[in-house]
Protein backbone atom coordinates (compact mmCIF):
# COMPACT_ATOMS: atom_id res chain seq x y z
CA UNK A 1 0.00 0.00 0.00
CA UNK A 2 1.57 3.33 -1.02
CA UNK A 3 2.03 5.86 1.81
CA UNK A 4 -0.88 8.24 2.17
CA UNK A 5 -3.46 5.91 0.61
CA UNK A 6 -6.36 4.26 2.48
CA UNK A 7 -7.50 1.19 0.57
CA UNK A 8 -10.71 -0.64 1.47
CA UNK A 9 -11.19 -3.82 -0.55
CA UNK A 10 -14.66 -5.33 -0.74
CA UNK A 11 -16.70 -7.76 -2.81
CA UNK A 12 -17.63 -4.98 -5.20
CA UNK A 13 -14.18 -3.53 -5.75
CA UNK A 14 -11.72 -1.19 -4.10
CA UNK A 15 -12.45 2.19 -2.53
CA UNK A 16 -9.52 4.51 -1.90
CA UNK A 17 -8.97 7.76 -0.05
CA UNK A 18 -5.71 9.71 -0.29
CA UNK A 19 -4.87 9.92 3.38
CA UNK A 20 -1.87 9.48 5.68
CA UNK A 21 -3.87 9.36 8.93
CA UNK A 22 -4.23 6.21 11.07
CA UNK A 23 -7.13 4.00 9.95
CA UNK A 24 -10.33 3.08 11.79
CA UNK A 25 -12.54 0.39 10.21
CA UNK A 26 -16.26 0.50 11.03
CA UNK A 27 -18.05 -2.83 10.48
CA UNK A 28 -21.77 -2.34 9.98
CA UNK A 29 -21.42 1.14 8.50
CA UNK A 30 -24.68 2.95 7.81
CA UNK A 31 -26.39 6.32 8.22
CA UNK A 32 -26.97 6.00 11.97
CA UNK A 33 -24.41 4.85 14.52
CA UNK A 34 -21.82 3.83 11.90
CA UNK A 35 -21.76 7.28 10.31
CA UNK A 36 -21.70 9.00 13.71
CA UNK A 37 -18.74 6.88 14.83
CA UNK A 38 -16.98 7.62 11.53
CA UNK A 39 -17.45 11.38 11.97
CA UNK A 40 -16.01 11.23 15.50
CA UNK A 41 -12.94 9.28 14.37
CA UNK A 42 -12.36 11.61 11.40
CA UNK A 43 -12.61 14.57 13.79
CA UNK A 44 -10.07 12.81 16.01
CA UNK A 45 -7.52 12.50 13.22
CA UNK A 46 -8.36 9.12 11.66
CA UNK A 47 -9.27 8.03 8.15
CA UNK A 48 -12.23 5.63 8.16
CA UNK A 49 -13.03 2.54 6.12
CA UNK A 50 -16.78 1.93 6.39
CA UNK A 51 -17.69 -1.71 5.76
CA UNK A 52 -21.29 -2.45 4.79
CA UNK A 53 -23.18 -5.18 2.94
CA UNK A 54 -24.35 -2.62 0.38
CA UNK A 55 -22.05 0.42 0.43
CA UNK A 56 -23.79 1.92 -2.61
CA UNK A 57 -26.77 2.67 -0.32
CA UNK A 58 -24.49 4.87 1.78
CA UNK A 59 -22.39 6.49 -0.96
CA UNK A 60 -23.51 9.97 0.10
CA UNK A 61 -21.70 9.42 3.43
CA UNK A 62 -18.31 8.78 1.79
CA UNK A 63 -15.64 11.43 1.36
CA UNK A 64 -13.75 13.69 3.78
CA UNK A 65 -11.61 10.81 5.00
CA UNK A 66 -14.27 8.09 4.72
CA UNK A 67 -14.03 5.29 2.14
CA UNK A 68 -16.66 2.55 1.81
CA UNK A 69 -16.29 -1.11 0.88
CA UNK A 70 -18.57 -4.14 0.73
CA UNK A 71 -18.24 -6.73 3.48
CA UNK A 72 -20.70 -8.91 5.39
CA UNK A 73 -20.18 -9.39 9.13
CA UNK A 74 -21.86 -12.79 8.81
CA UNK A 75 -19.11 -13.88 6.41
CA UNK A 76 -15.75 -13.36 8.17
CA UNK A 77 -13.76 -13.98 4.99
CA UNK A 78 -15.28 -10.83 3.45
CA UNK A 79 -14.22 -8.79 6.48
CA UNK A 80 -10.67 -10.09 6.37
CA UNK A 81 -10.42 -9.25 2.67
CA UNK A 82 -11.84 -5.73 3.11
CA UNK A 83 -9.85 -4.49 6.11
CA UNK A 84 -7.15 -2.01 5.14
CA UNK A 85 -3.58 -2.96 5.96
CA UNK A 86 -2.47 -1.26 9.15
CA UNK A 87 -5.95 -0.74 10.61
CA UNK A 88 -5.41 0.68 14.11
CA UNK A 89 -9.00 0.65 15.41
CA UNK A 90 -11.87 -1.73 14.62
CA UNK A 91 -15.43 -0.75 15.57
CA UNK A 92 -17.93 -3.60 15.33
CA UNK A 93 -21.38 -2.09 14.85
CA UNK A 94 -23.06 -4.95 12.97
CA UNK A 95 -26.15 -6.80 14.12
CA UNK A 96 -28.69 -9.11 12.61
CA UNK A 97 -32.38 -9.60 13.21
mmCIF file of N, CA, C and O in Angstrom:
data_model
loop_
_atom_site.group_PDB
_atom_site.id
_atom_site.type_symbol
_atom_site.label_atom_id
_atom_site.label_comp_id
_atom_site.label_asym_id
_atom_site.label_seq_id
_atom_site.Cartn_x
_atom_site.Cartn_y
_atom_site.Cartn_z
ATOM 1 N N UNK A 1 0.846 -1.179 0.000
ATOM 2 C CA UNK A 1 0.000 0.000 0.000
ATOM 3 C C UNK A 1 0.883 1.232 0.000
ATOM 4 O O UNK A 1 1.696 1.401 0.893
ATOM 5 N N UNK A 2 0.751 2.116 -0.986
ATOM 6 C CA UNK A 2 1.572 3.330 -1.017
ATOM 7 C C UNK A 2 1.277 4.207 0.187
ATOM 8 O O UNK A 2 0.154 4.243 0.683
ATOM 9 N N UNK A 3 2.273 4.949 0.694
ATOM 10 C CA UNK A 3 2.026 5.857 1.814
ATOM 11 C C UNK A 3 0.954 6.871 1.443
ATOM 12 O O UNK A 3 0.883 7.328 0.317
ATOM 13 N N UNK A 4 0.127 7.220 2.408
ATOM 14 C CA UNK A 4 -0.884 8.235 2.169
ATOM 15 C C UNK A 4 -2.098 7.744 1.412
ATOM 16 O O UNK A 4 -2.858 8.524 0.875
ATOM 17 N N UNK A 5 -2.331 6.437 1.368
ATOM 18 C CA UNK A 5 -3.461 5.911 0.610
ATOM 19 C C UNK A 5 -4.222 4.907 1.466
ATOM 20 O O UNK A 5 -3.676 3.890 1.860
ATOM 21 N N UNK A 6 -5.480 5.188 1.770
ATOM 22 C CA UNK A 6 -6.356 4.264 2.481
ATOM 23 C C UNK A 6 -7.041 3.406 1.431
ATOM 24 O O UNK A 6 -7.669 3.920 0.519
ATOM 25 N N UNK A 7 -6.897 2.105 1.545
ATOM 26 C CA UNK A 7 -7.496 1.194 0.573
ATOM 27 C C UNK A 7 -8.435 0.246 1.296
ATOM 28 O O UNK A 7 -8.018 -0.511 2.157
ATOM 29 N N UNK A 8 -9.714 0.290 0.955
ATOM 30 C CA UNK A 8 -10.708 -0.643 1.470
ATOM 31 C C UNK A 8 -11.088 -1.573 0.322
ATOM 32 O O UNK A 8 -11.553 -1.110 -0.709
ATOM 33 N N UNK A 9 -10.875 -2.855 0.503
ATOM 34 C CA UNK A 9 -11.187 -3.818 -0.555
ATOM 35 C C UNK A 9 -12.435 -4.594 -0.160
ATOM 36 O O UNK A 9 -12.475 -5.175 0.903
ATOM 37 N N UNK A 10 -13.430 -4.601 -1.028
ATOM 38 C CA UNK A 10 -14.656 -5.333 -0.743
ATOM 39 C C UNK A 10 -15.071 -6.196 -1.908
ATOM 40 O O UNK A 10 -14.409 -6.234 -2.932
ATOM 41 N N UNK A 11 -16.196 -6.881 -1.744
ATOM 42 C CA UNK A 11 -16.705 -7.764 -2.807
ATOM 43 C C UNK A 11 -16.909 -7.002 -4.105
ATOM 44 O O UNK A 11 -16.759 -7.557 -5.182
ATOM 45 N N UNK A 12 -17.274 -5.735 -3.996
ATOM 46 C CA UNK A 12 -17.630 -4.982 -5.195
ATOM 47 C C UNK A 12 -16.503 -4.096 -5.702
ATOM 48 O O UNK A 12 -16.726 -3.219 -6.506
ATOM 49 N N UNK A 13 -15.286 -4.316 -5.240
ATOM 50 C CA UNK A 13 -14.175 -3.528 -5.750
ATOM 51 C C UNK A 13 -13.383 -2.876 -4.650
ATOM 52 O O UNK A 13 -13.428 -3.284 -3.507
ATOM 53 N N UNK A 14 -12.641 -1.849 -5.013
ATOM 54 C CA UNK A 14 -11.719 -1.188 -4.103
ATOM 55 C C UNK A 14 -12.102 0.282 -3.995
ATOM 56 O O UNK A 14 -12.311 0.952 -4.994
ATOM 57 N N UNK A 15 -12.217 0.762 -2.771
ATOM 58 C CA UNK A 15 -12.448 2.193 -2.531
ATOM 59 C C UNK A 15 -11.169 2.758 -1.945
ATOM 60 O O UNK A 15 -10.547 2.140 -1.096
ATOM 61 N N UNK A 16 -10.753 3.924 -2.413
ATOM 62 C CA UNK A 16 -9.522 4.507 -1.901
ATOM 63 C C UNK A 16 -9.751 5.949 -1.478
ATOM 64 O O UNK A 16 -10.606 6.642 -2.018
ATOM 65 N N UNK A 17 -8.984 6.365 -0.497
ATOM 66 C CA UNK A 17 -8.966 7.755 -0.050
ATOM 67 C C UNK A 17 -7.499 8.127 0.108
ATOM 68 O O UNK A 17 -6.741 7.400 0.739
ATOM 69 N N UNK A 18 -7.075 9.240 -0.484
ATOM 70 C CA UNK A 18 -5.707 9.706 -0.291
ATOM 71 C C UNK A 18 -5.608 10.242 1.124
ATOM 72 O O UNK A 18 -6.202 11.252 1.444
ATOM 73 N N UNK A 19 -4.888 9.540 1.979
ATOM 74 C CA UNK A 19 -4.867 9.922 3.376
ATOM 75 C C UNK A 19 -3.689 9.275 4.077
ATOM 76 O O UNK A 19 -3.413 8.107 3.863
ATOM 77 N N UNK A 20 -3.007 10.011 4.929
ATOM 78 C CA UNK A 20 -1.871 9.484 5.685
ATOM 79 C C UNK A 20 -2.205 9.292 7.154
ATOM 80 O O UNK A 20 -1.346 8.958 7.941
ATOM 81 N N UNK A 21 -3.465 9.493 7.535
ATOM 82 C CA UNK A 21 -3.870 9.358 8.931
ATOM 83 C C UNK A 21 -3.977 7.890 9.322
ATOM 84 O O UNK A 21 -4.099 7.016 8.470
ATOM 85 N N UNK A 22 -3.974 7.588 10.637
ATOM 86 C CA UNK A 22 -4.234 6.211 11.068
ATOM 87 C C UNK A 22 -5.644 5.808 10.633
ATOM 88 O O UNK A 22 -6.506 6.666 10.451
ATOM 89 N N UNK A 23 -5.874 4.501 10.502
ATOM 90 C CA UNK A 23 -7.134 4.005 9.949
ATOM 91 C C UNK A 23 -8.010 3.369 11.028
ATOM 92 O O UNK A 23 -7.543 2.565 11.832
ATOM 93 N N UNK A 24 -9.291 3.713 10.986
ATOM 94 C CA UNK A 24 -10.330 3.078 11.790
ATOM 95 C C UNK A 24 -11.284 2.387 10.813
ATOM 96 O O UNK A 24 -11.756 3.017 9.865
ATOM 97 N N UNK A 25 -11.561 1.110 11.022
ATOM 98 C CA UNK A 25 -12.540 0.385 10.210
ATOM 99 C C UNK A 25 -13.828 0.255 11.011
ATOM 100 O O UNK A 25 -13.800 -0.118 12.182
ATOM 101 N N UNK A 26 -14.957 0.595 10.387
ATOM 102 C CA UNK A 26 -16.262 0.502 11.032
ATOM 103 C C UNK A 26 -17.064 -0.588 10.330
ATOM 104 O O UNK A 26 -17.464 -0.427 9.178
ATOM 105 N N UNK A 27 -17.253 -1.716 11.010
ATOM 106 C CA UNK A 27 -18.045 -2.832 10.477
ATOM 107 C C UNK A 27 -19.506 -2.557 10.800
ATOM 108 O O UNK A 27 -19.850 -2.232 11.930
ATOM 109 N N UNK A 28 -20.365 -2.667 9.788
ATOM 110 C CA UNK A 28 -21.772 -2.339 9.977
ATOM 111 C C UNK A 28 -22.021 -0.858 9.754
ATOM 112 O O UNK A 28 -22.851 -0.245 10.406
ATOM 113 N N UNK A 29 -21.305 -0.285 8.794
ATOM 114 C CA UNK A 29 -21.420 1.143 8.497
ATOM 115 C C UNK A 29 -22.792 1.436 7.894
ATOM 116 O O UNK A 29 -23.287 0.702 7.048
ATOM 117 N N UNK A 30 -23.397 2.507 8.341
ATOM 118 C CA UNK A 30 -24.682 2.954 7.808
ATOM 119 C C UNK A 30 -24.932 4.383 8.242
ATOM 120 O O UNK A 30 -24.064 5.020 8.849
ATOM 121 N N UNK A 31 -26.126 4.908 7.966
ATOM 122 C CA UNK A 31 -26.395 6.323 8.220
ATOM 123 C C UNK A 31 -26.592 6.675 9.694
ATOM 124 O O UNK A 31 -26.584 7.847 10.039
ATOM 125 N N UNK A 32 -26.739 5.719 10.557
ATOM 126 C CA UNK A 32 -26.967 6.004 11.974
ATOM 127 C C UNK A 32 -25.684 5.975 12.780
ATOM 128 O O UNK A 32 -24.813 6.842 12.654
ATOM 129 N N UNK A 33 -25.557 4.958 13.621
ATOM 130 C CA UNK A 33 -24.409 4.847 14.518
ATOM 131 C C UNK A 33 -23.099 4.764 13.750
ATOM 132 O O UNK A 33 -22.109 5.410 14.113
ATOM 133 N N UNK A 34 -23.063 3.974 12.676
ATOM 134 C CA UNK A 34 -21.820 3.828 11.904
ATOM 135 C C UNK A 34 -21.291 5.155 11.386
ATOM 136 O O UNK A 34 -20.103 5.455 11.507
ATOM 137 N N UNK A 35 -22.180 5.981 10.826
ATOM 138 C CA UNK A 35 -21.756 7.283 10.308
ATOM 139 C C UNK A 35 -21.340 8.210 11.441
ATOM 140 O O UNK A 35 -20.376 8.979 11.313
ATOM 141 N N UNK A 36 -22.058 8.149 12.568
ATOM 142 C CA UNK A 36 -21.703 9.000 13.710
ATOM 143 C C UNK A 36 -20.327 8.630 14.258
ATOM 144 O O UNK A 36 -19.513 9.507 14.565
ATOM 145 N N UNK A 37 -20.061 7.337 14.365
ATOM 146 C CA UNK A 37 -18.744 6.877 14.825
ATOM 147 C C UNK A 37 -17.665 7.334 13.837
ATOM 148 O O UNK A 37 -16.606 7.819 14.246
ATOM 149 N N UNK A 38 -17.948 7.195 12.551
ATOM 150 C CA UNK A 38 -16.977 7.615 11.534
ATOM 151 C C UNK A 38 -16.653 9.102 11.665
ATOM 152 O O UNK A 38 -15.488 9.493 11.625
ATOM 153 N N UNK A 39 -17.675 9.930 11.833
ATOM 154 C CA UNK A 39 -17.447 11.378 11.968
ATOM 155 C C UNK A 39 -16.567 11.681 13.178
ATOM 156 O O UNK A 39 -15.683 12.537 13.111
ATOM 157 N N UNK A 40 -16.818 10.992 14.290
ATOM 158 C CA UNK A 40 -16.011 11.230 15.504
ATOM 159 C C UNK A 40 -14.561 10.832 15.284
ATOM 160 O O UNK A 40 -13.647 11.533 15.722
ATOM 161 N N UNK A 41 -14.326 9.698 14.611
ATOM 162 C CA UNK A 41 -12.944 9.276 14.375
ATOM 163 C C UNK A 41 -12.249 10.197 13.374
ATOM 164 O O UNK A 41 -11.071 10.523 13.541
ATOM 165 N N UNK A 42 -12.955 10.654 12.345
ATOM 166 C CA UNK A 42 -12.361 11.612 11.404
ATOM 167 C C UNK A 42 -11.994 12.888 12.149
ATOM 168 O O UNK A 42 -10.895 13.429 11.974
ATOM 169 N N UNK A 43 -12.890 13.366 13.009
ATOM 170 C CA UNK A 43 -12.609 14.572 13.790
ATOM 171 C C UNK A 43 -11.418 14.371 14.721
ATOM 172 O O UNK A 43 -10.704 15.322 15.041
ATOM 173 N N UNK A 44 -11.186 13.127 15.133
ATOM 174 C CA UNK A 44 -10.071 12.806 16.013
ATOM 175 C C UNK A 44 -8.775 12.485 15.284
ATOM 176 O O UNK A 44 -7.804 12.067 15.910
ATOM 177 N N UNK A 45 -8.761 12.674 13.968
ATOM 178 C CA UNK A 45 -7.525 12.505 13.221
ATOM 179 C C UNK A 45 -7.358 11.187 12.502
ATOM 180 O O UNK A 45 -6.256 10.866 12.040
ATOM 181 N N UNK A 46 -8.424 10.403 12.345
ATOM 182 C CA UNK A 46 -8.359 9.118 11.656
ATOM 183 C C UNK A 46 -8.957 9.215 10.257
ATOM 184 O O UNK A 46 -9.813 10.063 10.004
ATOM 185 N N UNK A 47 -8.546 8.320 9.385
ATOM 186 C CA UNK A 47 -9.267 8.028 8.149
ATOM 187 C C UNK A 47 -10.136 6.818 8.471
ATOM 188 O O UNK A 47 -9.771 5.988 9.305
ATOM 189 N N UNK A 48 -11.286 6.698 7.833
ATOM 190 C CA UNK A 48 -12.235 5.630 8.159
ATOM 191 C C UNK A 48 -12.552 4.803 6.926
ATOM 192 O O UNK A 48 -12.802 5.339 5.848
ATOM 193 N N UNK A 49 -12.550 3.482 7.125
ATOM 194 C CA UNK A 49 -13.034 2.540 6.123
ATOM 195 C C UNK A 49 -14.360 2.009 6.634
ATOM 196 O O UNK A 49 -14.389 1.279 7.634
ATOM 197 N N UNK A 50 -15.448 2.397 5.999
ATOM 198 C CA UNK A 50 -16.779 1.926 6.387
ATOM 199 C C UNK A 50 -17.113 0.657 5.636
ATOM 200 O O UNK A 50 -17.107 0.643 4.410
ATOM 201 N N UNK A 51 -17.388 -0.416 6.364
ATOM 202 C CA UNK A 51 -17.694 -1.713 5.756
ATOM 203 C C UNK A 51 -19.180 -2.006 5.920
ATOM 204 O O UNK A 51 -19.701 -2.026 7.035
ATOM 205 N N UNK A 52 -19.854 -2.210 4.791
ATOM 206 C CA UNK A 52 -21.294 -2.449 4.792
ATOM 207 C C UNK A 52 -21.635 -3.503 3.748
ATOM 208 O O UNK A 52 -20.900 -3.678 2.771
ATOM 209 N N UNK A 53 -22.759 -4.190 3.943
ATOM 210 C CA UNK A 53 -23.184 -5.181 2.942
ATOM 211 C C UNK A 53 -23.454 -4.514 1.594
ATOM 212 O O UNK A 53 -23.173 -5.087 0.558
ATOM 213 N N UNK A 54 -24.019 -3.328 1.624
ATOM 214 C CA UNK A 54 -24.352 -2.616 0.384
ATOM 215 C C UNK A 54 -23.872 -1.167 0.484
ATOM 216 O O UNK A 54 -24.657 -0.258 0.773
ATOM 217 N N UNK A 55 -22.578 -0.942 0.268
ATOM 218 C CA UNK A 55 -22.052 0.416 0.433
ATOM 219 C C UNK A 55 -22.648 1.431 -0.539
ATOM 220 O O UNK A 55 -22.657 2.621 -0.236
ATOM 221 N N UNK A 56 -23.183 0.986 -1.664
ATOM 222 C CA UNK A 56 -23.793 1.921 -2.614
ATOM 223 C C UNK A 56 -24.969 2.660 -1.973
ATOM 224 O O UNK A 56 -25.229 3.820 -2.302
ATOM 225 N N UNK A 57 -25.650 2.021 -1.027
ATOM 226 C CA UNK A 57 -26.766 2.671 -0.323
ATOM 227 C C UNK A 57 -26.298 3.842 0.517
ATOM 228 O O UNK A 57 -27.083 4.736 0.850
ATOM 229 N N UNK A 58 -25.022 3.847 0.882
ATOM 230 C CA UNK A 58 -24.494 4.867 1.781
ATOM 231 C C UNK A 58 -23.444 5.759 1.109
ATOM 232 O O UNK A 58 -22.682 6.431 1.786
ATOM 233 N N UNK A 59 -23.420 5.755 -0.207
ATOM 234 C CA UNK A 59 -22.392 6.485 -0.959
ATOM 235 C C UNK A 59 -22.348 7.968 -0.593
ATOM 236 O O UNK A 59 -21.275 8.580 -0.598
ATOM 237 N N UNK A 60 -23.487 8.539 -0.237
ATOM 238 C CA UNK A 60 -23.505 9.971 0.098
ATOM 239 C C UNK A 60 -22.736 10.262 1.385
ATOM 240 O O UNK A 60 -22.417 11.413 1.663
ATOM 241 N N UNK A 61 -22.423 9.235 2.173
ATOM 242 C CA UNK A 61 -21.698 9.420 3.426
ATOM 243 C C UNK A 61 -20.185 9.300 3.248
ATOM 244 O O UNK A 61 -19.434 9.534 4.189
ATOM 245 N N UNK A 62 -19.744 8.920 2.061
ATOM 246 C CA UNK A 62 -18.310 8.784 1.794
ATOM 247 C C UNK A 62 -17.694 10.151 1.521
ATOM 248 O O UNK A 62 -18.391 11.120 1.259
ATOM 249 N N UNK A 63 -16.366 10.201 1.594
ATOM 250 C CA UNK A 63 -15.639 11.434 1.361
ATOM 251 C C UNK A 63 -15.115 12.005 2.667
ATOM 252 O O UNK A 63 -15.406 11.488 3.749
ATOM 253 N N UNK A 64 -14.326 13.045 2.586
ATOM 254 C CA UNK A 64 -13.754 13.688 3.777
ATOM 255 C C UNK A 64 -13.119 12.678 4.731
ATOM 256 O O UNK A 64 -13.391 12.671 5.930
ATOM 257 N N UNK A 65 -12.313 11.780 4.168
ATOM 258 C CA UNK A 65 -11.608 10.810 5.004
ATOM 259 C C UNK A 65 -12.346 9.519 5.235
ATOM 260 O O UNK A 65 -11.893 8.674 5.991
ATOM 261 N N UNK A 66 -13.500 9.328 4.581
ATOM 262 C CA UNK A 66 -14.275 8.089 4.724
ATOM 263 C C UNK A 66 -14.358 7.391 3.368
ATOM 264 O O UNK A 66 -14.830 7.968 2.394
ATOM 265 N N UNK A 67 -13.888 6.135 3.324
ATOM 266 C CA UNK A 67 -14.025 5.287 2.143
ATOM 267 C C UNK A 67 -14.947 4.137 2.510
ATOM 268 O O UNK A 67 -14.981 3.700 3.662
ATOM 269 N N UNK A 68 -15.725 3.637 1.552
ATOM 270 C CA UNK A 68 -16.659 2.547 1.810
ATOM 271 C C UNK A 68 -16.276 1.318 1.003
ATOM 272 O O UNK A 68 -15.781 1.432 -0.117
ATOM 273 N N UNK A 69 -16.532 0.144 1.580
ATOM 274 C CA UNK A 69 -16.291 -1.111 0.882
ATOM 275 C C UNK A 69 -17.349 -2.115 1.307
ATOM 276 O O UNK A 69 -17.939 -2.004 2.383
ATOM 277 N N UNK A 70 -17.576 -3.101 0.459
ATOM 278 C CA UNK A 70 -18.566 -4.142 0.733
ATOM 279 C C UNK A 70 -17.949 -5.254 1.563
ATOM 280 O O UNK A 70 -16.883 -5.768 1.233
ATOM 281 N N UNK A 71 -18.622 -5.599 2.656
ATOM 282 C CA UNK A 71 -18.238 -6.734 3.483
ATOM 283 C C UNK A 71 -19.462 -7.121 4.308
ATOM 284 O O UNK A 71 -20.283 -6.268 4.642
ATOM 285 N N UNK A 72 -19.567 -8.392 4.639
ATOM 286 C CA UNK A 72 -20.703 -8.911 5.390
ATOM 287 C C UNK A 72 -20.197 -9.491 6.700
ATOM 288 O O UNK A 72 -19.398 -10.433 6.694
ATOM 289 N N UNK A 73 -20.644 -8.932 7.819
ATOM 290 C CA UNK A 73 -20.177 -9.389 9.131
ATOM 291 C C UNK A 73 -20.510 -10.856 9.375
ATOM 292 O O UNK A 73 -19.858 -11.513 10.170
ATOM 293 N N UNK A 74 -21.504 -11.379 8.687
ATOM 294 C CA UNK A 74 -21.858 -12.785 8.811
ATOM 295 C C UNK A 74 -20.952 -13.704 8.009
ATOM 296 O O UNK A 74 -21.056 -14.925 8.102
ATOM 297 N N UNK A 75 -20.063 -13.123 7.229
ATOM 298 C CA UNK A 75 -19.110 -13.885 6.415
ATOM 299 C C UNK A 75 -17.712 -13.346 6.701
ATOM 300 O O UNK A 75 -17.242 -12.429 6.035
ATOM 301 N N UNK A 76 -17.043 -13.894 7.722
ATOM 302 C CA UNK A 76 -15.748 -13.358 8.165
ATOM 303 C C UNK A 76 -14.706 -13.230 7.061
ATOM 304 O O UNK A 76 -13.884 -12.312 7.106
ATOM 305 N N UNK A 77 -14.757 -14.090 6.060
ATOM 306 C CA UNK A 77 -13.763 -13.985 4.985
ATOM 307 C C UNK A 77 -13.899 -12.677 4.214
ATOM 308 O O UNK A 77 -12.916 -12.141 3.714
ATOM 309 N N UNK A 78 -15.117 -12.113 4.146
ATOM 310 C CA UNK A 78 -15.282 -10.830 3.450
ATOM 311 C C UNK A 78 -14.711 -9.691 4.286
ATOM 312 O O UNK A 78 -14.190 -8.726 3.738
ATOM 313 N N UNK A 79 -14.804 -9.819 5.610
ATOM 314 C CA UNK A 79 -14.224 -8.791 6.482
ATOM 315 C C UNK A 79 -12.708 -8.801 6.382
ATOM 316 O O UNK A 79 -12.072 -7.758 6.256
ATOM 317 N N UNK A 80 -12.126 -9.980 6.436
ATOM 318 C CA UNK A 80 -10.671 -10.093 6.368
ATOM 319 C C UNK A 80 -10.143 -9.518 5.064
ATOM 320 O O UNK A 80 -9.099 -8.858 5.039
ATOM 321 N N UNK A 81 -10.860 -9.747 3.981
ATOM 322 C CA UNK A 81 -10.418 -9.245 2.674
ATOM 323 C C UNK A 81 -10.574 -7.734 2.553
ATOM 324 O O UNK A 81 -9.828 -7.090 1.818
ATOM 325 N N UNK A 82 -11.538 -7.159 3.265
ATOM 326 C CA UNK A 82 -11.843 -5.735 3.112
ATOM 327 C C UNK A 82 -11.050 -4.824 4.037
ATOM 328 O O UNK A 82 -10.889 -3.644 3.752
ATOM 329 N N UNK A 83 -10.557 -5.352 5.156
ATOM 330 C CA UNK A 83 -9.854 -4.489 6.114
ATOM 331 C C UNK A 83 -8.579 -3.917 5.510
ATOM 332 O O UNK A 83 -7.769 -4.650 4.957
ATOM 333 N N UNK A 84 -8.380 -2.614 5.643
ATOM 334 C CA UNK A 84 -7.146 -2.011 5.137
ATOM 335 C C UNK A 84 -5.936 -2.500 5.940
ATOM 336 O O UNK A 84 -6.035 -2.732 7.145
ATOM 337 N N UNK A 85 -4.822 -2.634 5.263
ATOM 338 C CA UNK A 85 -3.576 -2.959 5.958
ATOM 339 C C UNK A 85 -3.273 -1.859 6.967
ATOM 340 O O UNK A 85 -3.476 -0.682 6.692
ATOM 341 N N UNK A 86 -2.835 -2.239 8.142
ATOM 342 C CA UNK A 86 -2.467 -1.255 9.152
ATOM 343 C C UNK A 86 -3.626 -0.644 9.907
ATOM 344 O O UNK A 86 -3.464 0.391 10.550
ATOM 345 N N UNK A 87 -4.815 -1.256 9.857
ATOM 346 C CA UNK A 87 -5.949 -0.735 10.614
ATOM 347 C C UNK A 87 -5.577 -0.660 12.091
ATOM 348 O O UNK A 87 -5.118 -1.631 12.665
ATOM 349 N N UNK A 88 -5.763 0.497 12.696
ATOM 350 C CA UNK A 88 -5.406 0.684 14.113
ATOM 351 C C UNK A 88 -6.586 0.476 15.049
ATOM 352 O O UNK A 88 -6.403 0.077 16.188
ATOM 353 N N UNK A 89 -7.810 0.785 14.573
ATOM 354 C CA UNK A 89 -8.998 0.653 15.410
ATOM 355 C C UNK A 89 -10.072 -0.065 14.596
ATOM 356 O O UNK A 89 -10.294 0.252 13.432
ATOM 357 N N UNK A 90 -10.745 -1.032 15.245
ATOM 358 C CA UNK A 90 -11.870 -1.728 14.616
ATOM 359 C C UNK A 90 -13.105 -1.513 15.482
ATOM 360 O O UNK A 90 -13.099 -1.818 16.683
ATOM 361 N N UNK A 91 -14.154 -0.960 14.881
ATOM 362 C CA UNK A 91 -15.430 -0.753 15.573
ATOM 363 C C UNK A 91 -16.426 -1.727 14.957
ATOM 364 O O UNK A 91 -16.687 -1.684 13.773
ATOM 365 N N UNK A 92 -16.963 -2.604 15.804
ATOM 366 C CA UNK A 92 -17.926 -3.605 15.333
ATOM 367 C C UNK A 92 -19.326 -3.114 15.684
ATOM 368 O O UNK A 92 -19.726 -3.139 16.846
ATOM 369 N N UNK A 93 -20.065 -2.669 14.672
ATOM 370 C CA UNK A 93 -21.380 -2.089 14.850
ATOM 371 C C UNK A 93 -22.449 -2.905 14.130
ATOM 372 O O UNK A 93 -23.542 -2.443 13.917
ATOM 373 N N UNK A 94 -22.121 -4.129 13.741
ATOM 374 C CA UNK A 94 -23.059 -4.950 12.969
ATOM 375 C C UNK A 94 -23.990 -5.720 13.885
ATOM 376 O O UNK A 94 -23.626 -6.061 15.011
ATOM 377 N N UNK A 95 -25.176 -5.974 13.395
ATOM 378 C CA UNK A 95 -26.150 -6.799 14.118
ATOM 379 C C UNK A 95 -27.033 -7.472 13.090
ATOM 380 O O UNK A 95 -27.065 -7.092 11.929
ATOM 381 N N UNK A 96 -27.738 -8.475 13.513
ATOM 382 C CA UNK A 96 -28.690 -9.113 12.613
ATOM 383 C C UNK A 96 -29.992 -9.329 13.355
ATOM 384 O O UNK A 96 -30.035 -9.397 14.581
ATOM 385 N N UNK A 97 -31.049 -9.414 12.597
ATOM 386 C CA UNK A 97 -32.376 -9.604 13.207
ATOM 387 C C UNK A 97 -32.834 -11.021 12.964
ATOM 388 O O UNK A 97 -32.525 -11.669 12.085
#
